[in-house]
Amino acid sequence: MNKKLRTIVAIITLVMAFTATLNQTLMVTALPVLMVKLHVSLNTVQWLTTGYVLVLGIVTPLSANLYQKFSNGKLQV
């Protein structure tokens, strides 16, 4: 990989990491509202955050595997 491509990949990775952190923060700040609207306890609504992290942990390696098997155009469709 040349230097320009490495820089682009690093910037994209940093933006994606920031977005994931922001999503997690937004979910945590929304927990009290979700508790009231759904009439559930904190333990129950906290599973939303746990589920998000679990899905993210499953999808990340899966997307790398799919990217190796298929072209970029086929994955975007």
PDB file of C-alpha atoms in Angstrom:
ATOM      1  CA  MET A   1       0.000   0.000   0.000  1.00  0.00           C
ATOM      2  CA  ASN A   2       1.305   3.438  -0.786  1.00  0.00           C
ATOM      3  CA  LYS A   3       1.402   6.258   1.761  1.00  0.00           C
ATOM      4  CA  LYS A   4      -1.662   8.093   0.417  1.00  0.00           C
ATOM      5  CA  LEU A   5      -3.822   4.968   0.582  1.00  0.00           C
ATOM      6  CA  ARG A   6      -2.643   4.220   4.125  1.00  0.00           C
ATOM      7  CA  THR A   7      -3.589   7.730   5.181  1.00  0.00           C
ATOM      8  CA  ILE A   8      -7.056   7.385   3.659  1.00  0.00           C
ATOM      9  CA  VAL A   9      -7.599   4.011   5.348  1.00  0.00           C
ATOM     10  CA  ALA A  10      -6.441   5.430   8.696  1.00  0.00           C
ATOM     11  CA  ILE A  11      -8.788   8.410   8.418  1.00  0.00           C
ATOM     12  CA  ILE A  12     -11.753   6.210   7.506  1.00  0.00           C
ATOM     13  CA  THR A  13     -10.967   3.866  10.405  1.00  0.00           C
ATOM     14  CA  LEU A  14     -10.768   6.766  12.856  1.00  0.00           C
ATOM     15  CA  VAL A  15     -14.071   8.214  11.647  1.00  0.00           C
ATOM     16  CA  MET A  16     -15.771   4.830  11.951  1.00  0.00           C
ATOM     17  CA  ALA A  17     -14.387   4.299  15.468  1.00  0.00           C
ATOM     18  CA  PHE A  18     -15.606   7.754  16.478  1.00  0.00           C
ATOM     19  CA  THR A  19     -19.043   7.015  15.024  1.00  0.00           C
ATOM     20  CA  ALA A  20     -19.296   3.725  16.933  1.00  0.00           C
ATOM     21  CA  THR A  21     -18.330   5.482  20.167  1.00  0.00           C
ATOM     22  CA  LEU A  22     -20.851   8.242  19.488  1.00  0.00           C
ATOM     23  CA  ASN A  23     -23.593   5.673  18.826  1.00  0.00           C
ATOM     24  CA  GLN A  24     -22.814   3.950  22.119  1.00  0.00           C
ATOM     25  CA  THR A  25     -22.895   7.268  23.989  1.00  0.00           C
ATOM     26  CA  LEU A  26     -26.207   8.245  22.423  1.00  0.00           C
ATOM     27  CA  MET A  27     -27.700   4.899  23.390  1.00  0.00           C
ATOM     28  CA  VAL A  28     -26.592   5.292  27.011  1.00  0.00           C
ATOM     29  CA  THR A  29     -28.034   8.798  27.276  1.00  0.00           C
ATOM     30  CA  ALA A  30     -31.336   7.563  25.847  1.00  0.00           C
ATOM     31  CA  LEU A  31     -31.731   4.778  28.433  1.00  0.00           C
ATOM     32  CA  PRO A  32     -33.860   6.802  30.907  1.00  0.00           C
ATOM     33  CA  VAL A  33     -36.269   7.859  28.160  1.00  0.00           C
ATOM     34  CA  LEU A  34     -36.521   4.295  26.873  1.00  0.00           C
ATOM     35  CA  MET A  35     -37.221   3.055  30.403  1.00  0.00           C
ATOM     36  CA  VAL A  36     -40.152   5.454  30.755  1.00  0.00           C
ATOM     37  CA  LYS A  37     -41.582   4.944  27.263  1.00  0.00           C
ATOM     38  CA  LEU A  38     -41.313   1.143  27.328  1.00  0.00           C
ATOM     39  CA  HIS A  39     -42.187   0.775  31.040  1.00  0.00           C
ATOM     40  CA  VAL A  40     -39.225  -1.506  31.735  1.00  0.00           C
ATOM     41  CA  SER A  41     -36.417  -1.632  34.284  1.00  0.00           C
ATOM     42  CA  LEU A  42     -32.854  -0.456  33.756  1.00  0.00           C
ATOM     43  CA  ASN A  43     -31.638  -4.063  33.546  1.00  0.00           C
ATOM     44  CA  THR A  44     -34.023  -4.796  30.701  1.00  0.00           C
ATOM     45  CA  VAL A  45     -33.305  -1.683  28.662  1.00  0.00           C
ATOM     46  CA  GLN A  46     -29.560  -2.051  29.194  1.00  0.00           C
ATOM     47  CA  TRP A  47     -29.720  -5.146  26.991  1.00  0.00           C
ATOM     48  CA  LEU A  48     -30.127  -2.745  24.058  1.00  0.00           C
ATOM     49  CA  THR A  49     -26.590  -1.511  24.653  1.00  0.00           C
ATOM     50  CA  THR A  50     -25.294  -5.027  25.203  1.00  0.00           C
ATOM     51  CA  GLY A  51     -27.043  -6.228  22.050  1.00  0.00           C
ATOM     52  CA  TYR A  52     -25.504  -3.392  20.045  1.00  0.00           C
ATOM     53  CA  VAL A  53     -22.006  -4.358  21.183  1.00  0.00           C
ATOM     54  CA  LEU A  54     -22.656  -8.055  20.499  1.00  0.00           C
ATOM     55  CA  VAL A  55     -23.972  -7.388  16.997  1.00  0.00           C
ATOM     56  CA  LEU A  56     -21.032  -5.097  16.288  1.00  0.00           C
ATOM     57  CA  GLY A  57     -18.646  -7.818  17.441  1.00  0.00           C
ATOM     58  CA  ILE A  58     -20.271 -10.340  15.104  1.00  0.00           C
ATOM     59  CA  VAL A  59     -20.695  -8.109  12.054  1.00  0.00           C
ATOM     60  CA  THR A  60     -17.147  -6.707  12.041  1.00  0.00           C
ATOM     61  CA  PRO A  61     -15.320  -9.998  11.360  1.00  0.00           C
ATOM     62  CA  LEU A  62     -18.157 -11.153   9.114  1.00  0.00           C
ATOM     63  CA  SER A  63     -17.839  -8.060   6.932  1.00  0.00           C
ATOM     64  CA  ALA A  64     -14.095  -8.646   6.555  1.00  0.00           C
ATOM     65  CA  ASN A  65     -14.787 -12.228   5.484  1.00  0.00           C
ATOM     66  CA  LEU A  66     -17.461 -11.154   2.995  1.00  0.00           C
ATOM     67  CA  TYR A  67     -15.154  -8.486   1.573  1.00  0.00           C
ATOM     68  CA  GLN A  68     -12.552 -11.138   0.808  1.00  0.00           C
ATOM     69  CA  LYS A  69     -15.089 -13.400  -0.927  1.00  0.00           C
ATOM     70  CA  PHE A  70     -17.040 -10.844  -2.966  1.00  0.00           C
ATOM     71  CA  SER A  71     -16.266  -7.667  -4.851  1.00  0.00           C
ATOM     72  CA  ASN A  72     -17.012  -4.280  -3.336  1.00  0.00           C
ATOM     73  CA  GLY A  73     -19.842  -3.610  -5.796  1.00  0.00           C
ATOM     74  CA  LYS A  74     -21.684  -6.825  -4.926  1.00  0.00           C
ATOM     75  CA  LEU A  75     -21.448  -6.105  -1.196  1.00  0.00           C
ATOM     76  CA  GLN A  76     -22.953  -2.637  -1.521  1.00  0.00           C
ATOM     77  CA  VAL A  77     -26.012  -4.001  -3.285  1.00  0.00           C
TER      78      VAL A  77
END
